[in-house]
Short mmCIF file of C-alpha atoms in Angstrom, two decimals:
data_model
loop_
_atom_site.label_atom_id
_atom_site.label_comp_id
_atom_site.label_asym_id
_atom_site.label_seq_id
_atom_site.Cartn_x
_atom_site.Cartn_y
_atom_site.Cartn_z
CA MET A 1 -253.37 -26.60 -170.85
CA LYS A 2 -250.65 -26.41 -167.89
CA SER A 3 -248.90 -28.13 -170.21
CA PHE A 4 -249.38 -26.31 -173.24
CA TYR A 5 -248.65 -23.27 -171.39
CA GLN A 6 -245.14 -24.87 -170.12
CA SER A 7 -244.98 -25.22 -173.42
CA ALA A 8 -245.24 -22.29 -175.09
CA ILE A 9 -242.77 -20.47 -172.74
CA VAL A 10 -239.96 -22.38 -173.45
CA LEU A 11 -240.79 -22.47 -176.49
CA LEU A 12 -240.28 -18.07 -176.10
CA LEU A 13 -237.95 -18.33 -174.45
CA ILE A 14 -235.86 -20.19 -176.55
CA THR A 15 -237.03 -17.78 -179.40
CA VAL A 16 -235.33 -14.36 -176.73
CA LEU A 17 -231.64 -17.46 -176.88
CA VAL A 18 -231.56 -17.44 -179.84
CA PHE A 19 -231.96 -13.96 -180.82
CA ALA A 20 -229.56 -11.81 -178.73
CA GLY A 21 -226.92 -14.37 -180.18
CA CYS A 22 -227.92 -14.11 -183.06
CA GLN A 23 -227.72 -9.30 -182.64
CA PRO A 24 -223.96 -8.47 -183.95
CA GLN A 25 -220.56 -7.82 -181.69
CA GLU A 26 -219.82 -4.71 -181.05
CA LYS A 27 -216.52 -4.35 -182.79
CA GLU A 28 -213.92 -3.50 -181.02
CA SER A 29 -211.18 -0.35 -182.14
CA LYS A 30 -207.84 -1.29 -183.86
CA LEU A 31 -207.16 2.33 -182.48
CA LEU A 32 -207.21 1.01 -178.79
CA ASP A 33 -203.36 -0.22 -178.76
CA GLU A 34 -202.08 3.25 -180.52
CA VAL A 35 -199.65 4.54 -178.36
CA VAL A 36 -199.28 7.54 -177.51
CA THR A 37 -196.51 9.90 -177.91
CA LYS A 38 -195.27 13.62 -177.89
CA TYR A 39 -195.36 13.64 -181.81
CA ASN A 40 -198.55 11.78 -182.71
CA ILE A 41 -201.56 12.99 -180.33
CA THR A 42 -202.72 15.76 -182.71
CA ASP A 43 -203.05 12.83 -185.78
CA LEU A 44 -204.81 9.90 -183.23
CA PHE A 45 -207.87 12.15 -182.66
CA LYS A 46 -207.99 12.31 -186.69
CA LYS A 47 -208.23 8.86 -186.80
CA LEU A 48 -210.27 8.04 -183.95
CA ARG A 49 -212.52 10.64 -185.35
CA GLU A 50 -212.36 8.37 -188.72
CA ASP A 51 -212.72 5.14 -186.83
CA LYS A 52 -216.03 4.67 -187.11
CA ASP A 53 -215.73 1.26 -184.85
CA PHE A 54 -214.53 4.12 -181.69
CA LYS A 55 -217.19 4.43 -179.07
CA SER A 56 -218.40 8.34 -178.27
CA GLN A 57 -217.63 7.99 -174.58
CA ASP A 58 -214.14 6.79 -175.15
CA PHE A 59 -213.47 10.58 -176.28
CA GLU A 60 -214.78 11.21 -173.24
CA TYR A 61 -212.44 9.00 -171.72
CA PHE A 62 -209.17 9.61 -173.15
CA THR A 63 -209.18 13.13 -173.18
CA ASN A 64 -209.88 13.55 -169.48
CA GLY A 65 -207.53 11.25 -168.64
CA MET A 66 -205.08 12.55 -170.76
CA THR A 67 -205.30 15.86 -169.65
CA ARG A 68 -205.25 13.99 -165.82
CA LEU A 69 -202.31 11.53 -166.42
CA VAL A 70 -199.94 15.35 -168.50
CA THR A 71 -201.30 16.72 -165.22
CA LYS A 72 -198.88 14.74 -163.07
CA SER A 73 -196.17 14.02 -165.37
CA THR A 74 -195.81 13.60 -169.15
CA ASP A 75 -194.08 10.05 -167.60
CA SER A 76 -197.84 8.99 -166.70
CA LEU A 77 -199.30 9.75 -170.58
CA LEU A 78 -196.86 8.37 -172.51
CA GLY A 79 -195.58 5.34 -173.82
CA LYS A 80 -199.20 3.98 -173.03
CA THR A 81 -201.82 3.28 -175.70
CA ILE A 82 -205.19 4.72 -176.56
CA GLY A 83 -206.99 2.04 -174.59
CA GLN A 84 -205.04 1.55 -171.38
CA VAL A 85 -205.38 5.42 -171.07
CA ILE A 86 -208.80 5.07 -171.84
CA THR A 87 -209.40 1.78 -168.74
CA LEU A 88 -207.12 3.87 -166.33
CA GLN A 89 -209.84 6.71 -167.22
CA LYS A 90 -212.49 4.44 -166.19
CA ASN A 91 -211.41 2.89 -162.92
CA HIS A 92 -210.04 6.08 -161.74
CA GLU A 93 -214.34 7.79 -162.62
CA ARG A 94 -215.20 4.41 -160.77
CA ASP A 95 -214.11 5.44 -157.91
CA GLU A 96 -214.32 8.74 -157.84
CA ILE A 97 -218.38 8.06 -158.06
CA SER A 98 -218.14 5.35 -155.14
CA ALA A 99 -216.17 7.03 -152.63
CA THR A 100 -219.09 9.96 -152.86
CA ALA A 101 -222.22 7.16 -152.28
CA ALA A 102 -220.26 5.90 -149.75
CA ASN A 103 -219.49 9.18 -147.91
CA GLN A 104 -223.29 9.56 -149.10
CA ALA A 105 -224.22 6.45 -147.24
CA THR A 106 -222.27 7.33 -144.17
CA LYS A 107 -223.92 10.32 -144.03
CA VAL A 108 -227.19 9.25 -143.88
CA GLU A 109 -226.52 6.36 -141.77
CA LEU A 110 -225.14 9.46 -139.03
CA VAL A 111 -228.65 10.53 -139.79
CA LEU A 112 -230.89 7.29 -139.01
CA ASN A 113 -228.75 6.69 -135.49
CA HIS A 114 -229.12 10.53 -133.67
CA GLU A 115 -232.04 13.27 -133.40
CA PHE A 116 -229.63 16.67 -132.98
CA LYS A 117 -232.36 19.90 -132.37
CA TYR A 118 -231.24 23.31 -131.84
CA VAL A 119 -232.56 25.01 -129.10
CA GLY A 120 -230.66 28.49 -128.99
CA MET A 121 -228.39 30.43 -127.55
CA ASN A 122 -228.09 32.54 -123.64
CA PRO A 123 -224.74 35.18 -124.09
CA ARG A 124 -223.42 36.05 -120.67
CA ASN A 125 -220.89 37.84 -118.84
CA VAL A 126 -217.97 35.25 -117.30
CA ASP A 127 -215.92 35.23 -114.15
CA LEU A 128 -212.53 34.84 -115.03
CA ASN A 129 -210.27 33.66 -111.87
CA ASP A 130 -207.82 36.80 -111.88
CA ASN A 131 -211.05 38.92 -111.67
CA SER A 132 -212.16 39.80 -114.91
CA LYS A 133 -214.85 39.37 -117.52
CA ARG A 134 -214.91 36.99 -120.91
CA GLU A 135 -217.91 37.62 -123.28
CA VAL A 136 -219.13 33.73 -123.43
CA ASP A 137 -221.99 32.13 -126.04
CA PHE A 138 -223.67 29.44 -124.46
CA LEU A 139 -224.97 26.89 -128.17
CA ILE A 140 -228.34 25.13 -126.12
CA TYR A 141 -228.36 22.72 -127.63
CA GLU A 142 -230.67 18.37 -127.37
CA ILE A 143 -228.73 14.59 -128.50
CA THR A 144 -231.09 11.69 -128.83
CA ASN A 145 -229.25 8.37 -128.99
CA LYS A 146 -231.66 6.80 -131.93
CA SER A 147 -229.30 3.96 -131.38
CA GLU A 148 -228.82 0.85 -129.74
CA LYS A 149 -225.57 1.74 -128.32
CA GLU A 150 -224.37 3.99 -125.87
CA ILE A 151 -222.51 6.98 -127.58
CA THR A 152 -219.28 8.39 -125.90
CA ASP A 153 -220.03 11.50 -128.36
CA LEU A 154 -220.70 13.02 -132.06
CA GLU A 155 -219.11 16.14 -133.33
CA GLY A 156 -220.13 17.84 -136.28
CA ILE A 157 -221.00 21.12 -136.18
CA LEU A 158 -223.87 23.96 -136.17
CA GLN A 159 -224.41 26.72 -139.30
CA PHE A 160 -226.28 29.97 -138.91
CA ILE A 161 -227.00 31.37 -142.09
CA THR A 162 -228.47 34.14 -142.22
CA PRO A 163 -232.39 35.12 -144.72
CA ASN A 164 -229.53 35.68 -147.71
CA ASN A 165 -228.51 31.95 -147.38
CA GLU A 166 -224.95 33.53 -146.09
CA THR A 167 -223.46 31.30 -143.67
CA LEU A 168 -223.01 33.58 -141.11
CA LYS A 169 -220.78 31.34 -138.29
CA ILE A 170 -219.76 28.05 -138.05
CA TYR A 171 -219.42 26.07 -134.72
CA PRO A 172 -217.33 23.09 -134.67
CA ILE A 173 -219.73 20.45 -131.93
CA VAL A 174 -217.61 18.08 -130.42
CA ALA A 175 -220.32 16.66 -127.61
CA SER A 176 -217.99 14.14 -125.18
CA LYS A 177 -216.38 18.65 -124.26
CA ILE A 178 -219.34 18.52 -122.44
CA LEU A 179 -220.94 14.77 -121.65
CA LYS A 180 -217.32 14.08 -120.21
CA ASP A 181 -217.57 10.51 -118.92
CA GLU A 182 -220.49 10.23 -119.20
CA VAL A 183 -223.04 8.56 -122.31
CA LEU A 184 -225.34 8.99 -123.74
CA LYS A 185 -228.06 5.89 -123.84
CA PRO A 186 -230.30 4.07 -126.61
CA GLY A 187 -233.19 6.06 -126.52
CA GLU A 188 -231.94 9.16 -124.42
CA THR A 189 -232.29 12.28 -125.18
CA LYS A 190 -229.55 14.54 -123.59
CA ARG A 191 -229.32 18.80 -123.40
CA PHE A 192 -226.13 20.73 -123.82
CA SER A 193 -224.65 24.35 -122.83
CA HIS A 194 -222.12 24.48 -125.37
CA PRO A 195 -219.95 27.40 -124.57
CA PHE A 196 -218.30 29.54 -127.49
CA ASN A 197 -215.88 32.63 -126.44
CA HIS A 198 -217.26 35.53 -127.74
CA ASP A 199 -215.56 38.58 -130.31
CA ILE A 200 -216.88 41.81 -129.48
CA ASN A 201 -214.33 43.20 -132.32
CA ASN A 202 -216.19 40.38 -134.58
CA PRO A 203 -218.80 41.33 -136.92
CA ASN A 204 -219.91 38.20 -137.32
CA ASP A 205 -220.17 37.14 -133.67
CA GLU A 206 -221.32 40.41 -132.92
CA ARG A 207 -224.63 39.10 -135.32
CA VAL A 208 -224.95 36.10 -134.42
CA ARG A 209 -226.41 37.48 -131.03
CA ASN A 210 -227.48 40.73 -131.96
CA GLU A 211 -230.20 38.89 -135.16
CA HIS A 212 -230.06 35.30 -133.34
CA SER A 213 -233.80 34.90 -134.04
CA SER A 214 -233.82 35.88 -137.21
CA LEU A 215 -230.99 33.07 -138.23
CA ARG A 216 -231.45 29.09 -139.81
CA PRO A 217 -229.60 26.85 -138.10
CA ILE A 218 -228.19 23.75 -139.47
CA TRP A 219 -226.45 20.69 -138.06
CA ILE A 220 -224.42 18.95 -140.20
CA ALA A 221 -222.68 15.15 -138.14
CA SER A 222 -219.83 14.33 -139.10
CA LYS A 223 -218.60 11.23 -136.17
CA ILE A 224 -220.29 10.08 -133.56
CA ILE A 225 -218.42 6.71 -131.43
CA PHE A 226 -220.00 3.83 -129.29
CA LYS A 227 -219.20 3.21 -126.37
CA ASP A 228 -217.98 -0.30 -128.16
CA GLY A 229 -215.23 1.50 -129.77
CA SER A 230 -217.39 1.65 -133.08
CA GLN A 231 -217.78 4.53 -134.85
CA ILE A 232 -220.10 6.15 -138.05
CA SER A 233 -217.70 8.64 -139.44
CA VAL A 234 -217.41 10.42 -142.72
CA THR A 235 -213.77 10.73 -142.52
CA LYS A 236 -213.20 6.80 -142.86
CA THR A 237 -215.71 6.75 -146.00
CA LEU A 238 -213.17 9.31 -148.05
#
């Protein structure tokens, strides 16, 4: 019985392979070798529309490729074949997609290696050396190291969003300014008090201070630097 099943499986595989081999090969358009000139673009598209072997998606690649190349310079387009324009556009779109994917992967990696918790704001009137005073908003937040290495810096932005989804204020966060020469050990959580100058003549500064409880804080990390010199950085993947 076992040999019967084995024979049946082998026969099935052979049938699949034979069927696949008998499938007609997709024809390639002969117009792919046509060269683009100053005078034949309209005629080329007329020919392409009548050519059943020219793939529908290649119309998009060819059109987008021509547009992109001609915005660089006319020399970038003229003299190239339809096939070359399509290939260049395919490679360009692939590079863009792969760059976006790498960027998203880095953002995920950043999230996995730390935790940021916004605690609150502490407005103060700070005394300066010349006996004057300055309005300062201290942003209080906590950072937890979820990696297995010591962190020397965490960078990103803290945004405050209104109930109407308006971005009211963006604060750049560079944790090393507060950490100084200290490190954040694996599993450790530290609280930071980060000072930012408050401009009483800036309506957004005033709103953040006075409407603070109704605003939604959003943290977006861009870089983690470890003590061993390695880092996770969004900018490195762009």
